[in-house]
Coordinates of C-alpha atoms in Angstrom, one line a residue:
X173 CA 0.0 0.0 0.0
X174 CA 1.0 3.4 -0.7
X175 CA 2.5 5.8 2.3
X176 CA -0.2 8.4 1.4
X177 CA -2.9 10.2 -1.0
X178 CA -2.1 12.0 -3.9
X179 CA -3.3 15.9 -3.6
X180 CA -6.2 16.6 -5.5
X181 CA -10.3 16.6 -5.5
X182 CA -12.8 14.2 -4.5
X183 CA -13.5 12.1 -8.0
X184 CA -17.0 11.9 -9.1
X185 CA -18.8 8.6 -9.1
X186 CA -18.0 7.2 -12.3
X187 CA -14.1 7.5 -11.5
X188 CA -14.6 5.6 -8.1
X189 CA -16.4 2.6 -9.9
X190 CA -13.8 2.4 -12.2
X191 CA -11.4 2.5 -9.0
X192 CA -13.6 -0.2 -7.8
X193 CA -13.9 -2.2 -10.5
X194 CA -10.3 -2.1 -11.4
X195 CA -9.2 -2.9 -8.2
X196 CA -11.8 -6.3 -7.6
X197 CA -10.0 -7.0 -11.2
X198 CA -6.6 -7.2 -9.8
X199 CA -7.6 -8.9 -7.1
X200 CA -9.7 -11.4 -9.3
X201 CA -6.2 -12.3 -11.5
X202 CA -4.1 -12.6 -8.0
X203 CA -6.8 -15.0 -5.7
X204 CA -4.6 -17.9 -6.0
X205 CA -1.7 -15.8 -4.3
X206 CA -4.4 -14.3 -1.8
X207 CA -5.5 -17.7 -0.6
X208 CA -2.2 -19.1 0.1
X209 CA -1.7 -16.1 2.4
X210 CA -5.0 -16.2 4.1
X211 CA -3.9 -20.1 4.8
X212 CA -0.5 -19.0 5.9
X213 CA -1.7 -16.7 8.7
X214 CA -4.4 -19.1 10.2
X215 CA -2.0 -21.3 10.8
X216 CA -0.2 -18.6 12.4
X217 CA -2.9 -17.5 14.6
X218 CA -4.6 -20.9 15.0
X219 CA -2.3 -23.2 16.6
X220 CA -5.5 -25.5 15.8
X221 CA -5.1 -25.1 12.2
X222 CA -1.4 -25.6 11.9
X223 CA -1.6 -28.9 13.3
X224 CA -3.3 -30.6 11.0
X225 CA -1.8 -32.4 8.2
X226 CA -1.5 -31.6 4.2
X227 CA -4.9 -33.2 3.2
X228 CA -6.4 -30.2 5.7
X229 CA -4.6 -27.7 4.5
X230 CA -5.2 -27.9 1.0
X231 CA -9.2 -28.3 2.1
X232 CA -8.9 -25.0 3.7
X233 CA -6.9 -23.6 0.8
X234 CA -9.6 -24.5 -1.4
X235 CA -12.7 -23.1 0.6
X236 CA -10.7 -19.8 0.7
X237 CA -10.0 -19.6 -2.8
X238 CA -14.0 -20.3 -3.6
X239 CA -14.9 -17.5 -0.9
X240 CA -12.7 -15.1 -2.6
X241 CA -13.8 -15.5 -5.8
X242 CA -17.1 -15.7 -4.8
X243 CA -16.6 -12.4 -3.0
X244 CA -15.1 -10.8 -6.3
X245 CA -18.5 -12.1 -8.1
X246 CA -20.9 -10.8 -6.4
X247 CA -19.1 -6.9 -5.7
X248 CA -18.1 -6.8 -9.6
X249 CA -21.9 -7.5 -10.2
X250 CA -22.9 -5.0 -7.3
X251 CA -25.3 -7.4 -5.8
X252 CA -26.4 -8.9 -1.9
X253 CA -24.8 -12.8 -1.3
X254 CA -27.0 -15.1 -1.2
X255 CA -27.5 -18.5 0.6
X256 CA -27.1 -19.9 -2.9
X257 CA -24.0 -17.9 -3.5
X258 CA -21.9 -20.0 -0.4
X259 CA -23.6 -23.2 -0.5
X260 CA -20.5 -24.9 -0.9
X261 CA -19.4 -23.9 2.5
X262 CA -21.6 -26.1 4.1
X263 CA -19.9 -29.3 4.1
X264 CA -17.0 -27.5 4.9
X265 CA -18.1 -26.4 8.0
X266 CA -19.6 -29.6 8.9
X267 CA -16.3 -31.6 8.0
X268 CA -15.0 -28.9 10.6
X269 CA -17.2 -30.4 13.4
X270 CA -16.6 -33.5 12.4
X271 CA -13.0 -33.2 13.2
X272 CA -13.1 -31.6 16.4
X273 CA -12.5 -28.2 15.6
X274 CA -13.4 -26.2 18.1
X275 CA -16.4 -23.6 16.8
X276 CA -14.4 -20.7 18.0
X277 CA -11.2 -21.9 15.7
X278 CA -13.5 -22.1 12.9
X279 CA -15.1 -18.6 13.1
X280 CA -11.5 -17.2 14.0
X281 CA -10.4 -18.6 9.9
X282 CA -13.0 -16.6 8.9
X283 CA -12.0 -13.5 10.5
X284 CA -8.4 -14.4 9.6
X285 CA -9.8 -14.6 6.0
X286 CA -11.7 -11.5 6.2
X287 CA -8.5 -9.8 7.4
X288 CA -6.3 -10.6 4.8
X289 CA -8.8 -9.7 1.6
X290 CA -9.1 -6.1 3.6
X291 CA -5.6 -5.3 3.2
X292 CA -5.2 -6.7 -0.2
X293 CA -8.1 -4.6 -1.2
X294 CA -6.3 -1.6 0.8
X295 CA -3.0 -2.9 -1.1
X296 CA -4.6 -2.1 -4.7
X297 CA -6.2 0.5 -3.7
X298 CA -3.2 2.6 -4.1
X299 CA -2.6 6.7 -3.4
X300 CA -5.2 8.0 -5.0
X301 CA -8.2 9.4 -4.0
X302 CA -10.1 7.6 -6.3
X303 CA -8.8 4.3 -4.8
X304 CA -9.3 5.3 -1.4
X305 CA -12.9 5.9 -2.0
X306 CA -13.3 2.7 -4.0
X307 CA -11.4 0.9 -1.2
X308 CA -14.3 2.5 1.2
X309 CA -17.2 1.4 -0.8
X310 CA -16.4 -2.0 -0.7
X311 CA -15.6 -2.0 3.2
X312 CA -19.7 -2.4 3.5
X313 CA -20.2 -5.3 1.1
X314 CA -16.9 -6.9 2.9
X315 CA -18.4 -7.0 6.2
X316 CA -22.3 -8.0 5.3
X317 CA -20.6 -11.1 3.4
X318 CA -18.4 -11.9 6.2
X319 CA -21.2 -11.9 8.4
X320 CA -23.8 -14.1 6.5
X321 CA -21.3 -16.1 5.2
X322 CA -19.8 -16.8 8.7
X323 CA -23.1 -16.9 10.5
X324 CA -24.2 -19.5 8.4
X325 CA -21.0 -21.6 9.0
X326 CA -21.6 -21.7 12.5
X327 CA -25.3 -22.8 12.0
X328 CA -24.0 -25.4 10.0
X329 CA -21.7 -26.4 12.6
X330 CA -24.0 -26.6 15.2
X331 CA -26.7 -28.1 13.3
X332 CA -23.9 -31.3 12.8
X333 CA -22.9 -30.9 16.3
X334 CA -26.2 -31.4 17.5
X335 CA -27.1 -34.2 14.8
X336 CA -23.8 -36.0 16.2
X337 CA -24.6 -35.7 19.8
X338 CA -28.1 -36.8 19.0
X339 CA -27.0 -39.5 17.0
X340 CA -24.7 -40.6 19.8
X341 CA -27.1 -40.5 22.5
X342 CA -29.0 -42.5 20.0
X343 CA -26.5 -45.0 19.3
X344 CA -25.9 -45.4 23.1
X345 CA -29.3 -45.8 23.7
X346 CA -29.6 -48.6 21.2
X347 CA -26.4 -50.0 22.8
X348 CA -27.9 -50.5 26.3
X349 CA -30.8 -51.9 24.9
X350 CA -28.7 -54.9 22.9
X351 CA -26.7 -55.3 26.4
X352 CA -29.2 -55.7 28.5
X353 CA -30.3 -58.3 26.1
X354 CA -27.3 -60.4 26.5
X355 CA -26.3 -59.6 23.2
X356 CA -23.4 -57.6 21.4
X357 CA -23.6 -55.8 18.2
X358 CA -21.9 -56.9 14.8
X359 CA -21.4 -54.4 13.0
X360 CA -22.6 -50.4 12.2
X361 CA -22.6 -47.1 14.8
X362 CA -23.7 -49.8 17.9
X363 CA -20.2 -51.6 17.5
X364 CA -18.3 -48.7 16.8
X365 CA -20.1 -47.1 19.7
X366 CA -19.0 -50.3 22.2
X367 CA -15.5 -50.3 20.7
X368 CA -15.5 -46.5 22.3
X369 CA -16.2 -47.8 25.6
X370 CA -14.1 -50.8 25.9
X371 CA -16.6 -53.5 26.1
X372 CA -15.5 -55.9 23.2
X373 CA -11.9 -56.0 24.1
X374 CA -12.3 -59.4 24.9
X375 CA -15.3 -62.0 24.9
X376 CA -14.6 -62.6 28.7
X377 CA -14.0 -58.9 29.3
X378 CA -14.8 -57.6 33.4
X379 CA -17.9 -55.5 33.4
X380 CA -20.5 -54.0 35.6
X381 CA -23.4 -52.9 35.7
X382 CA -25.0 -49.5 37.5
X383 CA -28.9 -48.4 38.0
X384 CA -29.0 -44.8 39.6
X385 CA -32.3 -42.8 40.2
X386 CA -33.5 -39.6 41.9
X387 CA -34.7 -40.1 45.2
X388 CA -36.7 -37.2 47.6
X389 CA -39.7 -35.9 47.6
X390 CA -41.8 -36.3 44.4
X391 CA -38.4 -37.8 42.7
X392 CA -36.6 -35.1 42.9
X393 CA -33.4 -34.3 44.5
X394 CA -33.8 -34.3 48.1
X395 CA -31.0 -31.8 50.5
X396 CA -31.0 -30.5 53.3
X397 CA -29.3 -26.9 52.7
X398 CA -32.4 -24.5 51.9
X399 CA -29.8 -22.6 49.0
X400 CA -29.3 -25.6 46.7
X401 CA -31.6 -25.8 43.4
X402 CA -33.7 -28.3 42.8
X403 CA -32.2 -31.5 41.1
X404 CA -35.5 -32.7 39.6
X405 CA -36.5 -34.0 36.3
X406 CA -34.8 -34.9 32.9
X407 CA -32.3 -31.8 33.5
X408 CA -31.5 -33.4 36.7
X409 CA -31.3 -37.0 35.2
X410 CA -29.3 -36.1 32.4
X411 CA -26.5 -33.9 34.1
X412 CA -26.3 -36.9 36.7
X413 CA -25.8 -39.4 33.1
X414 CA -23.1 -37.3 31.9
X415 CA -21.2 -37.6 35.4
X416 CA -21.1 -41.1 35.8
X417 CA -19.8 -41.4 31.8
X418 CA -17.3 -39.2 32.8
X419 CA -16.5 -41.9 35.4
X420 CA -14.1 -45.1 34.3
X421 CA -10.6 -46.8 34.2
X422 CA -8.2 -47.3 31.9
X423 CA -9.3 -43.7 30.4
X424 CA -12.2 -44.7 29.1
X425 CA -15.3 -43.0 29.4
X426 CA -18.2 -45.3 30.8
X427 CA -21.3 -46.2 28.5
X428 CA -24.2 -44.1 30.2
X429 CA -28.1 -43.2 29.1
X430 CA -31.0 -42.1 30.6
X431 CA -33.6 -44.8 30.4
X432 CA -36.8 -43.6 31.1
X433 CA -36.5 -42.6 34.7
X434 CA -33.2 -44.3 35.5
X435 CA -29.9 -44.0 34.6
X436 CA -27.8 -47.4 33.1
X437 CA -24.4 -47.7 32.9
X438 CA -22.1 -50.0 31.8
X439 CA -18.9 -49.4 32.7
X440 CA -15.6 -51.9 31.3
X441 CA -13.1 -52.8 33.7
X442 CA -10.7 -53.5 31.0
X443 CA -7.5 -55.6 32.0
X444 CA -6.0 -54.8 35.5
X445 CA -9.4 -52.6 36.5
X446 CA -9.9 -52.6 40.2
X447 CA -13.7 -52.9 41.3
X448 CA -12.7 -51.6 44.4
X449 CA -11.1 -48.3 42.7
X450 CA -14.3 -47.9 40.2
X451 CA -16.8 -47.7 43.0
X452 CA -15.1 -45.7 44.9
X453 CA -15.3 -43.1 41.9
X454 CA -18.3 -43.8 42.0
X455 CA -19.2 -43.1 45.6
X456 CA -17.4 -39.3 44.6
X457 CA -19.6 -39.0 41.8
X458 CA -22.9 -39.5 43.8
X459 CA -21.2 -36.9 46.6
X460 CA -20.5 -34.5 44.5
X461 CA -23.9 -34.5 42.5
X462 CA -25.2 -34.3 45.9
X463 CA -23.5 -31.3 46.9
X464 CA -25.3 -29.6 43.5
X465 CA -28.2 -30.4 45.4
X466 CA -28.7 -33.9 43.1
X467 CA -29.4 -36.9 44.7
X468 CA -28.8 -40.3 43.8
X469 CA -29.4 -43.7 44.8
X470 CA -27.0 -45.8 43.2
X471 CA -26.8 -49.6 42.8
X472 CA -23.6 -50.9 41.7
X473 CA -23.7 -54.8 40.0
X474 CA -21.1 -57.8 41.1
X475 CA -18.3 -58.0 38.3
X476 CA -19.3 -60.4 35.4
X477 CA -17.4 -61.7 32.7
X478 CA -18.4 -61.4 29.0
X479 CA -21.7 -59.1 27.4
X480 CA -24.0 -62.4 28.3
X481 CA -23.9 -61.8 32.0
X482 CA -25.3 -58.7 31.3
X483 CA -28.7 -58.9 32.0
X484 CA -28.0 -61.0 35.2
X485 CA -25.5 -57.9 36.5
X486 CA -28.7 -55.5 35.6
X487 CA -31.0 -56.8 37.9
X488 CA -28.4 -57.2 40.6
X489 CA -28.2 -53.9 40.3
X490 CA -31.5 -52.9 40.5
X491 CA -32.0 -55.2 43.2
X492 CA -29.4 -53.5 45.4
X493 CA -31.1 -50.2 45.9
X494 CA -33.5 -51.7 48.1
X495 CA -30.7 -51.4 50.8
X496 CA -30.1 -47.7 50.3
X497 CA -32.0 -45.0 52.9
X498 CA -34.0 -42.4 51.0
X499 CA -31.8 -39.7 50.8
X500 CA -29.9 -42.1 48.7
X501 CA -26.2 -43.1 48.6
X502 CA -24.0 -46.1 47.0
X503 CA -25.1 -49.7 46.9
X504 CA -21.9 -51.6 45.5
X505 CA -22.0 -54.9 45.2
X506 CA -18.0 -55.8 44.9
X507 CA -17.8 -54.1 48.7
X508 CA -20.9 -56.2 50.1
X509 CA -20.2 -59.9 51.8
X510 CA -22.4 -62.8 51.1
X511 CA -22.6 -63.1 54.5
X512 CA -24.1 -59.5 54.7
X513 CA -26.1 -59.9 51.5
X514 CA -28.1 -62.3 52.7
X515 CA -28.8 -60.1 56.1
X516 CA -29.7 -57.3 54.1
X517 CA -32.3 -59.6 52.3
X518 CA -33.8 -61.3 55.2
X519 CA -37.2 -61.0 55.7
X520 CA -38.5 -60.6 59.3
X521 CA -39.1 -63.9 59.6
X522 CA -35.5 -64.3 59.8
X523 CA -35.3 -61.8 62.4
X524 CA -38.2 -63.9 64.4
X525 CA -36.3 -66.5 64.7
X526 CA -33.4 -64.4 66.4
X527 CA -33.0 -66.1 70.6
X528 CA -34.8 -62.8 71.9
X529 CA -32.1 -62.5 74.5
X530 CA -30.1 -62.0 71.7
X531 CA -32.3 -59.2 70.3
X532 CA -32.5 -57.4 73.7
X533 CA -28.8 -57.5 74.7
X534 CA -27.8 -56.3 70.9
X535 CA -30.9 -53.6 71.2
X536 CA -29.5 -52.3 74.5
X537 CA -26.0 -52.2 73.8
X538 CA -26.8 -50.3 70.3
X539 CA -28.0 -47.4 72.9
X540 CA -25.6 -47.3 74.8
X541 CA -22.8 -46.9 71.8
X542 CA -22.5 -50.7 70.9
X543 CA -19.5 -51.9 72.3
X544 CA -20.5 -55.3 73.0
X545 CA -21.0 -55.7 69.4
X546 CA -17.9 -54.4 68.6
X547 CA -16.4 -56.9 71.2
X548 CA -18.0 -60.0 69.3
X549 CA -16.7 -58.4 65.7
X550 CA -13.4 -58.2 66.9
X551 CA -13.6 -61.4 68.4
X552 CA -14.6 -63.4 65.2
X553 CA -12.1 -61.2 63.1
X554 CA -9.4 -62.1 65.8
X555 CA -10.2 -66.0 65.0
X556 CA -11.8 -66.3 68.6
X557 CA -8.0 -64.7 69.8
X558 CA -8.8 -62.8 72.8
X559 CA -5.5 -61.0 73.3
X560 CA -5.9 -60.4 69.3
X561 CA -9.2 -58.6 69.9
X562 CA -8.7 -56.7 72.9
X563 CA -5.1 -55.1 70.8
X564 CA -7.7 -54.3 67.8
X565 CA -10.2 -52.9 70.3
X566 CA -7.4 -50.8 72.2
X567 CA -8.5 -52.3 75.5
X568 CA -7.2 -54.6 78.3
X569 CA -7.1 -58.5 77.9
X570 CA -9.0 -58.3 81.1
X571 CA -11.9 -55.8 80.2
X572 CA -12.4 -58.2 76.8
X573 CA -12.8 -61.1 79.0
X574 CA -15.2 -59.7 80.9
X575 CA -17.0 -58.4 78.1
X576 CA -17.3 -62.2 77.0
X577 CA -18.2 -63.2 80.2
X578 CA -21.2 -60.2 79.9
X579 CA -22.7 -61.7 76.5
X580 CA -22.8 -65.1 77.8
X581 CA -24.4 -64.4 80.6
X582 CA -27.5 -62.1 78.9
X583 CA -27.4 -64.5 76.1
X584 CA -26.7 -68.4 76.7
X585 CA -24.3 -68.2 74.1
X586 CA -20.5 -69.1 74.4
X587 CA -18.1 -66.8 71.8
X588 CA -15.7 -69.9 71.7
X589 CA -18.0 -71.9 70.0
X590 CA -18.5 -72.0 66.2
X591 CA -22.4 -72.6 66.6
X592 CA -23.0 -69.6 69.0
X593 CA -20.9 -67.3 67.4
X594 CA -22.7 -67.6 64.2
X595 CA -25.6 -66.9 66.0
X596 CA -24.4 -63.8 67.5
X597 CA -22.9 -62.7 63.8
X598 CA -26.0 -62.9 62.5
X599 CA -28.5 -61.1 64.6
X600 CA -25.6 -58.4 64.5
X601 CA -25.9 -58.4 60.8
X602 CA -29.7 -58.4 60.6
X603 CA -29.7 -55.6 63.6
X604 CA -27.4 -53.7 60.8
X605 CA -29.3 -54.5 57.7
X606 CA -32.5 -52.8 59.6
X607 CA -32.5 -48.8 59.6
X608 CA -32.7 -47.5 63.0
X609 CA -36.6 -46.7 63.6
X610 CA -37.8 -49.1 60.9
X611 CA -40.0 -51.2 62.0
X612 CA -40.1 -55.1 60.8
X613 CA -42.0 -55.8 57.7
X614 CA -41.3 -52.7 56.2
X615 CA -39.0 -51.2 53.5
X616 CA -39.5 -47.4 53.2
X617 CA -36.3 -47.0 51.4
X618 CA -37.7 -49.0 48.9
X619 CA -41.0 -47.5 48.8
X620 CA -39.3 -44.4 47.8
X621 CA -37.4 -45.7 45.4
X622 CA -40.3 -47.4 43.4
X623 CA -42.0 -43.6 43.9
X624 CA -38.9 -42.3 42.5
X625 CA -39.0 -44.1 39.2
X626 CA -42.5 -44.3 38.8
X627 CA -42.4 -47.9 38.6
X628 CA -45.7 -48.6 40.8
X629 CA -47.7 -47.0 37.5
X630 CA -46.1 -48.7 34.8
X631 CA -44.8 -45.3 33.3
X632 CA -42.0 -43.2 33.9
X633 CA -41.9 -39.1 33.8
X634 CA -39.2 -39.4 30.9
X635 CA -40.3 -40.3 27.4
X636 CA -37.6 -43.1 25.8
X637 CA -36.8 -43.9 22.9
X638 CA -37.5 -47.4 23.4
X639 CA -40.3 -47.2 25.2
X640 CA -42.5 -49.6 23.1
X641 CA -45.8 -47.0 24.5
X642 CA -44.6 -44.3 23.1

């Protein structure tokens, strides 16, 4: 560009559209040149862009070269762009989303783009005040395309980005369904889809399986701190899904959808995974939705081998929430004893069947801070080795004794003998498996879950895709 203006008059109209015309002419012969710039500065400015490979660049290079001349068209014939005018660009911007470019990259190229035809046009232009005003009459056209044209790259951006989420979301969906089926997919987006997720690594790969609703009042998130918002609903549901996909080892992310009014996920341990380490993420998932005042009750499956165990792990999972209060927490399988599983699912006529001496020592002690049953727990972890016991308990040889002595005494039952001790074990086990205040016969946890999900109506308050009533 010139250092300044020739002196002279302002130039009538007919000289400036000359200036104009001769100066979209020059830029018409020199687009090639033009569009290698442009493409030389975005990858200066867009680390994004320079990291891609030669195949990209020369994609770019030629959506550049068809703006420009496009651009050229429509000033020299001193018309508005249309939609027709940059149809092309629409693929373009979709193959943009497909590859991960960030939508703020994308719009950036454009204004790269825009940048670089400004001074070429200022370039030409030259010192006269003829080209100055010819150079100002196109500023005008220059932004209006670079507006419409860029504003309808980023609808065509979004549009595929919300097509490929939705398609996703599908694709998961159908996943889940085949799974809990006992089946795995062939071939097509379901595959690819449990490829992503690690679940065909191996036909005897380590899974799980995890059923999570909203518990509280009406189903909806239930806290106790009068600031939080309320977690209820598909919002709710589907911010809690996008957590627990988020949740996984071996850096996968974990296969996770809303189905109807519970969440299903099926996460892959892959080789080495630890059960133990997995529900433990877990267990900071569920606290942490918690403290955005979204509560969960999560039930977490026993680890199964291969996708045919599926539907098994499913209803194990299902099946555990029935042990969870109703504010909610973490039912996990992998952390839960046969021993105690089958407490927990005892039925009061189990707990009939308790020596009531038994049930009134074990009810009294619980009020007065339970350290008779601690003394039998350390006992039976101790393999009936008093001095063992009292060490873990962090009490003398003699108090544990006497503690012994105590429970035989209000119970009949002697700790050193297999038969008793079982005995003792499990009323301790049922005593735990009951909430505090619940009285036998009754499940109120359960109740609210069943309330939660909508399951006592047959329906649920989220419409599903597979949903064969809808």
């Amino acid at each position: 560009m010139s250092g300044g203006f020739s002196t002279g008059t302002l130039t009538g109209a007919d000289t400036v559209r000359a200036e104009r015309s001769r100066i979209l002419a020059e830029l018409l012969d020199r687009v090639d040149e033009l569009a290698e710039r442009a493409l030389a500065v975005m990858c200066t400015e867009i680390p994004a862009y320079e990291a891609q490979d030669a195949g990209f660049h020369a994609d770019v290079l030629e959506q550049v070269h068809r703006h420009y001349r496009t651009k050229l068209a429509i000033f020299l014939e001193e018309r508005t762009v249309t939609f027709e005018d940059i149809a092309f660009s629409r693929r373009a911007s979709m193959r943009r989303a497909q590859a991960g470019f960030a939508l703020a990259d994308y719009i950036n190229a454009f204004r790269v783009g825009q940048q670089v035809f400004w001074e070429a046009v200022l370039d030409h232009a030259g010192g006269s005040y003829a080209g100055h005003e010819a150079a100002l009459t196109l500023a005008g056209p220059l932004m209006r395309y670079c507006d419409f044209a860029s504003t309808h790259a980023a609808n065509a951006y979004m549009e595929f980005q919300q097509y490929a989420a939705a398609e996703a979301v599908r694709e998961s969906r159908d996943l889940v369904e085949v799974l809990l089926a006992g089946e795995m997919p062939t071939r097509g987006p379901q595959l690819a889809a449990a490829h992503a997720h690690g679940l065909v690594t191996h036909p005897r790969a380590p899974l799980m399986v995890v059923s999570a609703v909203l518990v509280g009042q009406d189903g909806t998130a239930a806290t106790s701190r009068p600031s939080a918002s309320p977690g209820n609903g598909a919002d709710a549901r589907h911010a809690a899904c996008a957590a627990i996909a988020r949740t996984g080892v071996n850096g996968r992310r974990t296969l996770s959808v809303v189905r109807q009014s519970e969440i299903v996920a099926v996460p892959a341990l892959g080789p080495g995974g630890d059960p133990e380490e997995l529900c433990d993420r877990f267990q900071e998932v569920q606290a942490n939705l918690l403290a955005e005042g979204i509560a969960l009750a999560v039930g977490i499956s026993t680890v199964v081998e291969g996708v045919e165990e599926i539907p098994r792990a499913y209803h194990e999972a299902r099946a555990v929430l029935e042990f969870l209060p109703e504010d909610g927490g973490v039912a996990a399988l992998p952390r839960i004893s046969p021993f105690e599983y089958m407490a927990m699912r005892a039925d009061d006529t189990a707990r009939h069947l308790v020596d009531p001496r038994i049930t009134g020592l074990l009810a009294e002690d619980r009020a007065r801070g339970g350290v008779l049953t601690a003394t039998i727990r350390a006992f039976a972890s101790a393999d009936l080795n008093l001095r063992a016991a009292a060490e873990r308990l962090q009490i003398h040889h003699n108090t544990a004794q006497y503690r012994l002595r105590r429970i035989q005494e209000r119970t009949g039952r002697n700790l050193r003998h297999i038969t008793d001790l079982v005995d003792l074990l499990v009323a301790i086990a049922l005593q735990d498996a009951l909430p505090p205040g619940t009285a036998p016969g009754t499940n109120s946890a359960r109740q609210r879950l069943v309330s939660a999900t909508n399951e006592s109506h047959g329906t649920a308050d989220i419409t599903s895709h597979h949903d064969p009533a809808k």
